[in-house]
Amino acid sequence: NAIVTSLNHFSRQQESSIENCNLHTIIDNCLTILDNKIKNRITVSRNYSDTLPPVEGNDGKLHQAFLNILQNSVQAITDTGNIEISTTSNKHKCTISISDTGIGIETDKLNMVTDPFYTTKEPGQGTGLGLSITYNIITEHHGKINFESTPMKGTIVIVTLPIVEY
């Protein structure tokens, strides 16, 4: 079962386990986990680079980070909409861009989205820890995460991670 396989990848969070991680596989696993919240409602476009090199990191933690980002995109789309995932790389880093056509975030709130316990969701709908944890994971992997958003139009999350250099 695809969901069980994806969950097994997600649960492999040994603290010190550093390995070469395939970001396309990680993102695809996260989409499989979210499939029941996506199907018949959200069109997902994958614009994957043909030559995305691996990143060095903890596979389970990277699954958690991308699952949090994608889950926020899914939850931001109230009815039907689109999520577009693009990946590119240069000789030093991979860039993953995840854009959605959801409700967006007001400009003055954007700098707070990674603060612990900050949430734009209704009471009882979120802990405000997802993007805080995601920020910490990406930082731990020597990467960066940036947010661009337009209220009622959508949000773009851009993650850059260093690639494995041989």
Tab-separated table of N, CA and C in Angstrom:
chain	number	residue	atom	x	y	z
A	1	ASN	N	0.844	-1.189	0.000
A	1	ASN	CA	0.000	0.000	0.000
A	1	ASN	C	0.887	1.250	0.000
A	2	ALA	N	0.606	2.163	-0.907
A	2	ALA	CA	1.441	3.360	-1.079
A	2	ALA	C	1.464	4.230	0.174
A	3	ILE	N	0.331	4.350	0.858
A	3	ILE	CA	0.275	5.193	2.057
A	3	ILE	C	1.143	4.608	3.160
A	4	VAL	N	1.099	3.290	3.348
A	4	VAL	CA	1.924	2.643	4.377
A	4	VAL	C	3.408	2.859	4.072
A	5	THR	N	3.795	2.680	2.814
A	5	THR	CA	5.191	2.908	2.416
A	5	THR	C	5.606	4.344	2.702
A	6	SER	N	4.746	5.302	2.351
A	6	SER	CA	5.047	6.715	2.585
A	6	SER	C	5.166	7.014	4.074
A	7	LEU	N	4.269	6.449	4.862
A	7	LEU	CA	4.326	6.659	6.314
A	7	LEU	C	5.589	6.053	6.914
A	8	ASN	N	6.036	4.926	6.379
A	8	ASN	CA	7.285	4.325	6.862
A	8	ASN	C	8.470	5.248	6.628
A	9	HIS	N	8.513	5.909	5.467
A	9	HIS	CA	9.582	6.886	5.212
A	9	HIS	C	9.495	8.037	6.214
A	10	PHE	N	8.279	8.513	6.436
A	10	PHE	CA	8.046	9.637	7.341
A	10	PHE	C	8.496	9.307	8.761
A	11	SER	N	8.288	8.068	9.183
A	11	SER	CA	8.563	7.708	10.577
A	11	SER	C	10.029	7.390	10.855
A	12	ARG	N	10.868	7.361	9.820
A	12	ARG	CA	12.282	7.038	10.011
A	12	ARG	C	13.053	8.273	10.462
A	13	GLN	N	12.902	8.651	11.707
A	13	GLN	CA	13.529	9.887	12.174
A	13	GLN	C	14.649	9.647	13.181
A	14	GLN	N	15.551	8.706	12.879
A	14	GLN	CA	16.684	8.547	13.794
A	14	GLN	C	17.404	9.891	13.857
A	15	GLU	N	17.698	10.321	15.069
A	15	GLU	CA	18.257	11.656	15.274
A	15	GLU	C	19.521	11.917	14.462
A	16	SER	N	20.455	10.951	14.437
A	16	SER	CA	21.757	11.244	13.846
A	16	SER	C	21.892	10.712	12.423
A	17	SER	N	20.856	10.075	11.913
A	17	SER	CA	20.944	9.445	10.603
A	17	SER	C	21.061	10.489	9.495
A	18	ILE	N	22.241	10.564	8.896
A	18	ILE	CA	22.454	11.478	7.773
A	18	ILE	C	22.675	10.618	6.536
A	19	GLU	N	21.918	10.907	5.506
A	19	GLU	CA	22.017	10.129	4.281
A	19	GLU	C	21.759	11.033	3.086
A	20	ASN	N	21.968	10.495	1.894
A	20	ASN	CA	21.625	11.231	0.690
A	20	ASN	C	20.127	11.090	0.468
A	21	CYS	N	19.427	12.218	0.407
A	21	CYS	CA	17.970	12.219	0.323
A	21	CYS	C	17.506	12.688	-1.052
A	22	ASN	N	16.561	11.963	-1.627
A	22	ASN	CA	15.965	12.320	-2.902
A	22	ASN	C	14.717	13.164	-2.617
A	23	LEU	N	14.794	14.454	-2.921
A	23	LEU	CA	13.684	15.360	-2.593
A	23	LEU	C	12.413	15.033	-3.371
A	24	HIS	N	12.543	14.564	-4.598
A	24	HIS	CA	11.342	14.214	-5.369
A	24	HIS	C	10.592	13.056	-4.703
A	25	THR	N	11.338	12.057	-4.234
A	25	THR	CA	10.717	10.926	-3.542
A	25	THR	C	10.042	11.393	-2.254
A	26	ILE	N	10.722	12.268	-1.518
A	26	ILE	CA	10.170	12.796	-0.264
A	26	ILE	C	8.856	13.538	-0.530
A	27	ILE	N	8.855	14.428	-1.522
A	27	ILE	CA	7.656	15.213	-1.841
A	27	ILE	C	6.529	14.287	-2.310
A	28	ASP	N	6.869	13.321	-3.166
A	28	ASP	CA	5.845	12.383	-3.656
A	28	ASP	C	5.246	11.569	-2.507
A	29	ASN	N	6.085	11.128	-1.559
A	29	ASN	CA	5.573	10.405	-0.387
A	29	ASN	C	4.608	11.272	0.411
A	30	CYS	N	4.957	12.545	0.605
A	30	CYS	CA	4.089	13.465	1.351
A	30	CYS	C	2.747	13.649	0.629
A	31	LEU	N	2.790	13.758	-0.691
A	31	LEU	CA	1.546	13.903	-1.465
A	31	LEU	C	0.685	12.642	-1.350
A	32	THR	N	1.337	11.478	-1.289
A	32	THR	CA	0.590	10.224	-1.104
A	32	THR	C	-0.124	10.223	0.245
A	33	ILE	N	0.577	10.673	1.285
A	33	ILE	CA	-0.023	10.734	2.624
A	33	ILE	C	-1.234	11.676	2.628
A	34	LEU	N	-1.151	12.771	1.868
A	34	LEU	CA	-2.222	13.778	1.840
A	34	LEU	C	-3.279	13.508	0.774
A	35	ASP	N	-3.139	12.407	0.054
A	35	ASP	CA	-3.988	12.155	-1.113
A	35	ASP	C	-5.482	12.274	-0.829
A	36	ASN	N	-5.951	11.758	0.309
A	36	ASN	CA	-7.398	11.805	0.579
A	36	ASN	C	-7.901	13.235	0.802
A	37	LYS	N	-7.014	14.156	1.151
A	37	LYS	CA	-7.410	15.563	1.323
A	37	LYS	C	-7.253	16.344	0.006
A	38	ILE	N	-6.550	15.752	-0.971
A	38	ILE	CA	-6.269	16.409	-2.251
A	38	ILE	C	-7.242	15.979	-3.338
A	39	LYS	N	-7.512	14.683	-3.424
A	39	LYS	CA	-8.228	14.150	-4.595
A	39	LYS	C	-9.611	14.770	-4.769
A	40	ASN	N	-9.968	14.969	-6.020
A	40	ASN	CA	-11.239	15.566	-6.445
A	40	ASN	C	-11.384	17.035	-6.026
A	41	ARG	N	-10.303	17.639	-5.543
A	41	ARG	CA	-10.413	18.994	-5.012
A	41	ARG	C	-9.263	19.879	-5.472
A	42	ILE	N	-8.059	19.311	-5.485
A	42	ILE	CA	-6.858	20.100	-5.752
A	42	ILE	C	-6.071	19.442	-6.885
A	43	THR	N	-5.683	20.250	-7.862
A	43	THR	CA	-4.823	19.782	-8.938
A	43	THR	C	-3.385	20.047	-8.526
A	44	VAL	N	-2.572	18.990	-8.524
A	44	VAL	CA	-1.157	19.129	-8.167
A	44	VAL	C	-0.328	19.036	-9.446
A	45	SER	N	0.481	20.066	-9.694
A	45	SER	CA	1.396	20.067	-10.849
A	45	SER	C	2.811	19.903	-10.331
A	46	ARG	N	3.517	18.935	-10.884
A	46	ARG	CA	4.918	18.711	-10.509
A	46	ARG	C	5.798	19.164	-11.666
A	47	ASN	N	6.555	20.220	-11.448
A	47	ASN	CA	7.531	20.670	-12.432
A	47	ASN	C	8.908	20.327	-11.885
A	48	TYR	N	9.249	19.047	-11.966
A	48	TYR	CA	10.483	18.552	-11.368
A	48	TYR	C	11.645	18.687	-12.350
A	49	SER	N	12.775	19.116	-11.823
A	49	SER	CA	14.010	19.149	-12.596
A	49	SER	C	14.408	17.709	-12.931
A	50	ASP	N	14.899	17.505	-14.145
A	50	ASP	CA	15.343	16.157	-14.540
A	50	ASP	C	16.615	15.750	-13.819
A	51	THR	N	17.340	16.726	-13.317
A	51	THR	CA	18.682	16.451	-12.769
A	51	THR	C	18.833	16.972	-11.355
A	52	LEU	N	17.858	16.705	-10.495
A	52	LEU	CA	17.954	17.196	-9.121
A	52	LEU	C	18.881	16.281	-8.314
A	53	PRO	N	20.027	16.815	-7.880
A	53	PRO	CA	20.945	15.977	-7.109
A	53	PRO	C	20.408	15.741	-5.695
A	54	PRO	N	20.935	14.729	-4.998
A	54	PRO	CA	20.480	14.481	-3.636
A	54	PRO	C	20.955	15.574	-2.676
A	55	VAL	N	20.248	15.710	-1.577
A	55	VAL	CA	20.707	16.576	-0.493
A	55	VAL	C	21.099	15.666	0.662
A	56	GLU	N	22.025	16.137	1.457
A	56	GLU	CA	22.471	15.365	2.606
A	56	GLU	C	21.590	15.730	3.789
A	57	GLY	N	21.043	14.734	4.455
A	57	GLY	CA	20.204	15.069	5.586
A	57	GLY	C	19.518	13.876	6.191
A	58	ASN	N	18.552	14.172	7.039
A	58	ASN	CA	17.764	13.150	7.710
A	58	ASN	C	16.455	13.003	6.930
A	59	ASP	N	16.289	11.837	6.322
A	59	ASP	CA	15.142	11.569	5.459
A	59	ASP	C	13.814	11.796	6.192
A	60	GLY	N	13.693	11.273	7.411
A	60	GLY	CA	12.448	11.406	8.177
A	60	GLY	C	12.121	12.856	8.507
A	61	LYS	N	13.145	13.613	8.898
A	61	LYS	CA	12.904	15.030	9.235
A	61	LYS	C	12.516	15.831	7.995
A	62	LEU	N	13.173	15.549	6.861
A	62	LEU	CA	12.807	16.255	5.629
A	62	LEU	C	11.381	15.894	5.211
A	63	HIS	N	10.978	14.645	5.425
A	63	HIS	CA	9.577	14.275	5.181
A	63	HIS	C	8.653	15.133	6.052
A	64	GLN	N	9.000	15.284	7.321
A	64	GLN	CA	8.163	16.073	8.232
A	64	GLN	C	8.062	17.519	7.757
A	65	ALA	N	9.194	18.096	7.340
A	65	ALA	CA	9.200	19.494	6.890
A	65	ALA	C	8.300	19.683	5.672
A	66	PHE	N	8.468	18.831	4.657
A	66	PHE	CA	7.677	19.004	3.438
A	66	PHE	C	6.212	18.617	3.657
A	67	LEU	N	5.951	17.662	4.544
A	67	LEU	CA	4.559	17.330	4.859
A	67	LEU	C	3.873	18.541	5.498
A	68	ASN	N	4.563	19.243	6.400
A	68	ASN	CA	3.987	20.442	7.037
A	68	ASN	C	3.668	21.515	5.998
A	69	ILE	N	4.609	21.763	5.078
A	69	ILE	CA	4.407	22.794	4.048
A	69	ILE	C	3.223	22.421	3.161
A	70	LEU	N	3.215	21.171	2.679
A	70	LEU	CA	2.152	20.735	1.773
A	70	LEU	C	0.794	20.687	2.473
A	71	GLN	N	0.790	20.281	3.725
A	71	GLN	CA	-0.462	20.247	4.490
A	71	GLN	C	-1.029	21.657	4.642
A	72	ASN	N	-0.175	22.634	4.890
A	72	ASN	CA	-0.637	24.028	4.974
A	72	ASN	C	-1.236	24.479	3.650
A	73	SER	N	-0.590	24.106	2.535
A	73	SER	CA	-1.135	24.465	1.219
A	73	SER	C	-2.508	23.848	1.013
A	74	VAL	N	-2.638	22.567	1.355
A	74	VAL	CA	-3.920	21.868	1.203
A	74	VAL	C	-4.990	22.543	2.061
A	75	GLN	N	-4.644	22.873	3.322
A	75	GLN	CA	-5.620	23.485	4.231
A	75	GLN	C	-5.972	24.914	3.826
A	76	ALA	N	-5.066	25.598	3.126
A	76	ALA	CA	-5.328	26.982	2.705
A	76	ALA	C	-6.323	27.047	1.547
A	77	ILE	N	-6.459	25.934	0.834
A	77	ILE	CA	-7.391	25.895	-0.291
A	77	ILE	C	-8.746	25.445	0.247
A	78	THR	N	-9.673	26.398	0.322
A	78	THR	CA	-10.941	26.119	0.989
A	78	THR	C	-11.877	25.260	0.148
A	79	ASP	N	-11.868	25.431	-1.153
A	79	ASP	CA	-12.768	24.656	-1.992
A	79	ASP	C	-11.921	23.856	-2.978
A	80	THR	N	-11.781	24.354	-4.181
A	80	THR	CA	-10.910	23.710	-5.160
A	80	THR	C	-9.766	24.659	-5.469
A	81	GLY	N	-8.668	24.109	-5.976
A	81	GLY	CA	-7.528	24.956	-6.297
A	81	GLY	C	-6.366	24.157	-6.840
A	82	ASN	N	-5.220	24.806	-6.850
A	82	ASN	CA	-4.015	24.218	-7.435
A	82	ASN	C	-2.833	24.337	-6.488
A	83	ILE	N	-1.992	23.319	-6.542
A	83	ILE	CA	-0.679	23.368	-5.886
A	83	ILE	C	0.336	23.055	-6.974
A	84	GLU	N	1.343	23.905	-7.078
A	84	GLU	CA	2.393	23.703	-8.070
A	84	GLU	C	3.716	23.534	-7.342
A	85	ILE	N	4.431	22.454	-7.662
A	85	ILE	CA	5.710	22.162	-7.028
A	85	ILE	C	6.779	22.183	-8.110
A	86	SER	N	7.776	23.038	-7.934
A	86	SER	CA	8.871	23.141	-8.903
A	86	SER	C	10.188	22.898	-8.191
A	87	THR	N	11.097	22.203	-8.871
A	87	THR	CA	12.431	21.989	-8.314
A	87	THR	C	13.475	22.383	-9.350
A	88	THR	N	14.528	23.030	-8.873
A	88	THR	CA	15.665	23.388	-9.723
A	88	THR	C	16.931	23.226	-8.890
A	89	SER	N	18.067	23.247	-9.558
A	89	SER	CA	19.322	23.192	-8.813
A	89	SER	C	20.417	23.896	-9.588
A	90	ASN	N	21.426	24.334	-8.846
A	90	ASN	CA	22.662	24.768	-9.462
A	90	ASN	C	23.758	23.933	-8.815
A	91	LYS	N	25.009	24.302	-8.945
A	91	LYS	CA	26.034	23.388	-8.431
A	91	LYS	C	26.158	23.380	-6.913
A	92	HIS	N	25.468	24.276	-6.222
A	92	HIS	CA	25.573	24.327	-4.764
A	92	HIS	C	24.282	24.016	-4.015
A	93	LYS	N	23.117	24.235	-4.654
A	93	LYS	CA	21.873	24.090	-3.895
A	93	LYS	C	20.712	23.645	-4.774
A	94	CYS	N	19.709	23.069	-4.102
A	94	CYS	CA	18.422	22.736	-4.716
A	94	CYS	C	17.415	23.775	-4.235
A	95	THR	N	16.519	24.153	-5.114
A	95	THR	CA	15.439	25.050	-4.737
A	95	THR	C	14.119	24.343	-5.009
A	96	ILE	N	13.273	24.322	-3.988
A	96	ILE	CA	11.954	23.719	-4.092
A	96	ILE	C	10.942	24.833	-3.856
A	97	SER	N	10.079	25.048	-4.824
A	97	SER	CA	9.054	26.083	-4.720
A	97	SER	C	7.689	25.390	-4.695
A	98	ILE	N	6.909	25.684	-3.648
A	98	ILE	CA	5.573	25.107	-3.520
A	98	ILE	C	4.584	26.270	-3.460
A	99	SER	N	3.773	26.392	-4.506
A	99	SER	CA	2.807	27.499	-4.532
A	99	SER	C	1.393	26.926	-4.527
A	100	ASP	N	0.513	27.666	-3.873
A	100	ASP	CA	-0.885	27.235	-3.822
A	100	ASP	C	-1.793	28.408	-4.148
A	101	THR	N	-3.027	28.085	-4.491
A	101	THR	CA	-4.035	29.114	-4.776
A	101	THR	C	-4.993	29.235	-3.594
A	102	GLY	N	-4.434	29.146	-2.390
A	102	GLY	CA	-5.239	29.211	-1.174
A	102	GLY	C	-5.538	30.630	-0.736
A	103	ILE	N	-5.936	30.748	0.534
A	103	ILE	CA	-6.407	32.033	1.063
A	103	ILE	C	-5.281	33.036	1.301
A	104	GLY	N	-4.024	32.565	1.309
A	104	GLY	CA	-2.905	33.483	1.473
A	104	GLY	C	-2.754	33.979	2.898
A	105	ILE	N	-1.726	34.775	3.084
A	105	ILE	CA	-1.387	35.326	4.404
A	105	ILE	C	-1.140	36.816	4.228
A	106	GLU	N	-1.666	37.602	5.145
A	106	GLU	CA	-1.460	39.045	5.068
A	106	GLU	C	0.025	39.372	5.219
A	107	THR	N	0.484	40.377	4.482
A	107	THR	CA	1.899	40.750	4.447
A	107	THR	C	2.470	40.995	5.839
A	108	ASP	N	1.722	41.675	6.697
A	108	ASP	CA	2.239	41.992	8.032
A	108	ASP	C	2.312	40.765	8.943
A	109	LYS	N	1.733	39.642	8.519
A	109	LYS	CA	1.772	38.410	9.319
A	109	LYS	C	2.830	37.424	8.812
A	110	LEU	N	3.340	37.659	7.601
A	110	LEU	CA	4.264	36.709	6.970
A	110	LEU	C	5.505	36.423	7.812
A	111	ASN	N	6.054	37.471	8.450
A	111	ASN	CA	7.291	37.269	9.223
A	111	ASN	C	7.041	36.519	10.532
A	112	MET	N	5.782	36.219	10.847
A	112	MET	CA	5.469	35.523	12.096
A	112	MET	C	5.144	34.047	11.888
A	113	VAL	N	5.048	33.582	10.631
A	113	VAL	CA	4.536	32.230	10.382
A	113	VAL	C	5.435	31.120	10.929
A	114	THR	N	6.707	31.403	11.174
A	114	THR	CA	7.582	30.365	11.736
A	114	THR	C	7.744	30.504	13.246
A	115	ASP	N	7.062	31.489	13.853
A	115	ASP	CA	7.109	31.636	15.313
A	115	ASP	C	6.352	30.474	15.960
A	116	PRO	N	6.917	29.893	17.033
A	116	PRO	CA	6.192	28.824	17.724
A	116	PRO	C	4.820	29.312	18.202
A	117	PHE	N	3.818	28.501	18.004
A	117	PHE	CA	2.439	28.717	18.437
A	117	PHE	C	1.686	29.794	17.658
A	118	TYR	N	2.328	30.396	16.636
A	118	TYR	CA	1.591	31.356	15.811
A	118	TYR	C	0.791	30.558	14.777
A	119	THR	N	-0.471	30.846	14.649
A	119	THR	CA	-1.296	30.200	13.635
A	119	THR	C	-2.303	31.193	13.064
A	120	THR	N	-2.614	31.017	11.782
A	120	THR	CA	-3.666	31.827	11.152
A	120	THR	C	-4.973	31.043	11.127
A	121	LYS	N	-4.935	29.807	11.635
A	121	LYS	CA	-6.121	28.951	11.599
A	121	LYS	C	-7.074	29.295	12.744
A	122	GLU	N	-8.307	28.842	12.574
A	122	GLU	CA	-9.328	29.018	13.608
A	122	GLU	C	-8.909	28.281	14.881
A	123	PRO	N	-9.358	28.734	16.060
A	123	PRO	CA	-9.037	28.018	17.302
A	123	PRO	C	-9.394	26.539	17.190
A	124	GLY	N	-8.476	25.693	17.655
A	124	GLY	CA	-8.686	24.253	17.599
A	124	GLY	C	-8.286	23.607	16.284
A	125	GLN	N	-7.883	24.416	15.292
A	125	GLN	CA	-7.553	23.874	13.962
A	125	GLN	C	-6.057	23.684	13.741
A	126	GLY	N	-5.243	24.272	14.592
A	126	GLY	CA	-3.799	24.123	14.406
A	126	GLY	C	-3.055	24.549	15.652
A	127	THR	N	-1.882	23.954	15.869
A	127	THR	CA	-1.097	24.272	17.067
A	127	THR	C	-0.175	25.463	16.858
A	128	GLY	N	0.093	25.799	15.596
A	128	GLY	CA	1.067	26.852	15.336
A	128	GLY	C	2.496	26.340	15.457
A	129	LEU	N	2.677	25.022	15.396
A	129	LEU	CA	4.019	24.460	15.503
A	129	LEU	C	4.562	23.925	14.174
A	130	GLY	N	3.703	23.697	13.192
A	130	GLY	CA	4.132	23.091	11.929
A	130	GLY	C	5.264	23.828	11.250
A	131	LEU	N	5.082	25.123	10.995
A	131	LEU	CA	6.121	25.873	10.289
A	131	LEU	C	7.300	26.223	11.180
A	132	SER	N	7.087	26.273	12.492
A	132	SER	CA	8.197	26.474	13.423
A	132	SER	C	9.127	25.260	13.368
A	133	ILE	N	8.539	24.066	13.410
A	133	ILE	CA	9.316	22.831	13.306
A	133	ILE	C	9.984	22.749	11.933
A	134	THR	N	9.236	23.087	10.893
A	134	THR	CA	9.765	23.058	9.530
A	134	THR	C	10.968	23.990	9.398
A	135	TYR	N	10.838	25.213	9.921
A	135	TYR	CA	11.943	26.176	9.885
A	135	TYR	C	13.183	25.591	10.568
A	136	ASN	N	12.984	24.970	11.739
A	136	ASN	CA	14.118	24.381	12.468
A	136	ASN	C	14.758	23.240	11.686
A	137	ILE	N	13.958	22.407	11.045
A	137	ILE	CA	14.500	21.294	10.261
A	137	ILE	C	15.306	21.819	9.071
A	138	ILE	N	14.743	22.780	8.344
A	138	ILE	CA	15.438	23.325	7.169
A	138	ILE	C	16.746	24.000	7.601
A	139	THR	N	16.708	24.746	8.708
A	139	THR	CA	17.912	25.408	9.233
A	139	THR	C	18.956	24.376	9.646
A	140	GLU	N	18.516	23.316	10.313
A	140	GLU	CA	19.397	22.211	10.713
A	140	GLU	C	20.101	21.598	9.501
A	141	HIS	N	19.438	21.625	8.367
A	141	HIS	CA	19.986	21.072	7.123
A	141	HIS	C	20.743	22.151	6.329
A	142	HIS	N	21.070	23.260	6.990
A	142	HIS	CA	21.826	24.377	6.390
A	142	HIS	C	21.096	24.997	5.200
A	143	GLY	N	19.759	24.968	5.266
A	143	GLY	CA	18.960	25.532	4.190
A	143	GLY	C	18.248	26.796	4.635
A	144	LYS	N	17.412	27.300	3.736
A	144	LYS	CA	16.622	28.501	4.011
A	144	LYS	C	15.185	28.253	3.554
A	145	ILE	N	14.250	28.930	4.234
A	145	ILE	CA	12.846	28.854	3.834
A	145	ILE	C	12.296	30.282	3.790
A	146	ASN	N	11.631	30.605	2.689
A	146	ASN	CA	11.059	31.941	2.510
A	146	ASN	C	9.601	31.815	2.081
A	147	PHE	N	8.831	32.841	2.410
A	147	PHE	CA	7.400	32.840	2.124
A	147	PHE	C	7.033	34.105	1.358
A	148	GLU	N	6.212	33.939	0.325
A	148	GLU	CA	5.627	35.074	-0.387
A	148	GLU	C	4.132	34.792	-0.420
A	149	SER	N	3.317	35.814	-0.179
A	149	SER	CA	1.887	35.547	-0.167
A	149	SER	C	1.085	36.785	-0.536
A	150	THR	N	-0.035	36.537	-1.161
A	150	THR	CA	-1.012	37.579	-1.470
A	150	THR	C	-2.352	37.090	-0.940
A	151	PRO	N	-2.942	37.846	0.008
A	151	PRO	CA	-4.239	37.426	0.543
A	151	PRO	C	-5.259	37.167	-0.568
A	152	MET	N	-5.987	36.074	-0.438
A	152	MET	CA	-7.027	35.612	-1.361
A	152	MET	C	-6.480	35.150	-2.725
A	153	LYS	N	-5.150	35.122	-2.885
A	153	LYS	CA	-4.569	34.655	-4.150
A	153	LYS	C	-3.682	33.431	-3.949
A	154	GLY	N	-2.999	33.355	-2.793
A	154	GLY	CA	-2.178	32.181	-2.551
A	154	GLY	C	-0.834	32.490	-1.921
A	155	THR	N	-0.084	31.427	-1.705
A	155	THR	CA	1.205	31.508	-1.018
A	155	THR	C	2.234	30.694	-1.790
A	156	ILE	N	3.469	31.177	-1.765
A	156	ILE	CA	4.596	30.436	-2.322
A	156	ILE	C	5.599	30.230	-1.198
A	157	VAL	N	5.981	28.971	-0.992
A	157	VAL	CA	7.015	28.637	-0.019
A	157	VAL	C	8.232	28.198	-0.822
A	158	ILE	N	9.385	28.838	-0.564
A	158	ILE	CA	10.608	28.515	-1.295
A	158	ILE	C	11.639	27.983	-0.307
A	159	VAL	N	12.041	26.731	-0.539
A	159	VAL	CA	13.033	26.083	0.318
A	159	VAL	C	14.305	25.894	-0.507
A	160	THR	N	15.445	26.308	0.035
A	160	THR	CA	16.724	26.015	-0.617
A	160	THR	C	17.546	25.148	0.334
A	161	LEU	N	18.139	24.127	-0.217
A	161	LEU	CA	18.959	23.189	0.568
A	161	LEU	C	20.266	22.933	-0.185
A	162	PRO	N	21.372	22.831	0.562
A	162	PRO	CA	22.651	22.537	-0.108
A	162	PRO	C	22.648	21.117	-0.656
A	163	ILE	N	23.285	20.938	-1.814
A	163	ILE	CA	23.354	19.604	-2.409
A	163	ILE	C	24.607	18.883	-1.930
A	164	VAL	N	24.609	17.583	-2.108
A	164	VAL	CA	25.777	16.767	-1.764
A	164	VAL	C	26.836	17.063	-2.821
A	165	GLU	N	27.984	17.525	-2.375
A	165	GLU	CA	29.068	17.814	-3.312
A	165	GLU	C	30.117	16.726	-3.221
A	166	TYR	N	30.428	16.139	-4.388
A	166	TYR	CA	31.407	15.039	-4.409
A	166	TYR	C	32.770	15.533	-4.809
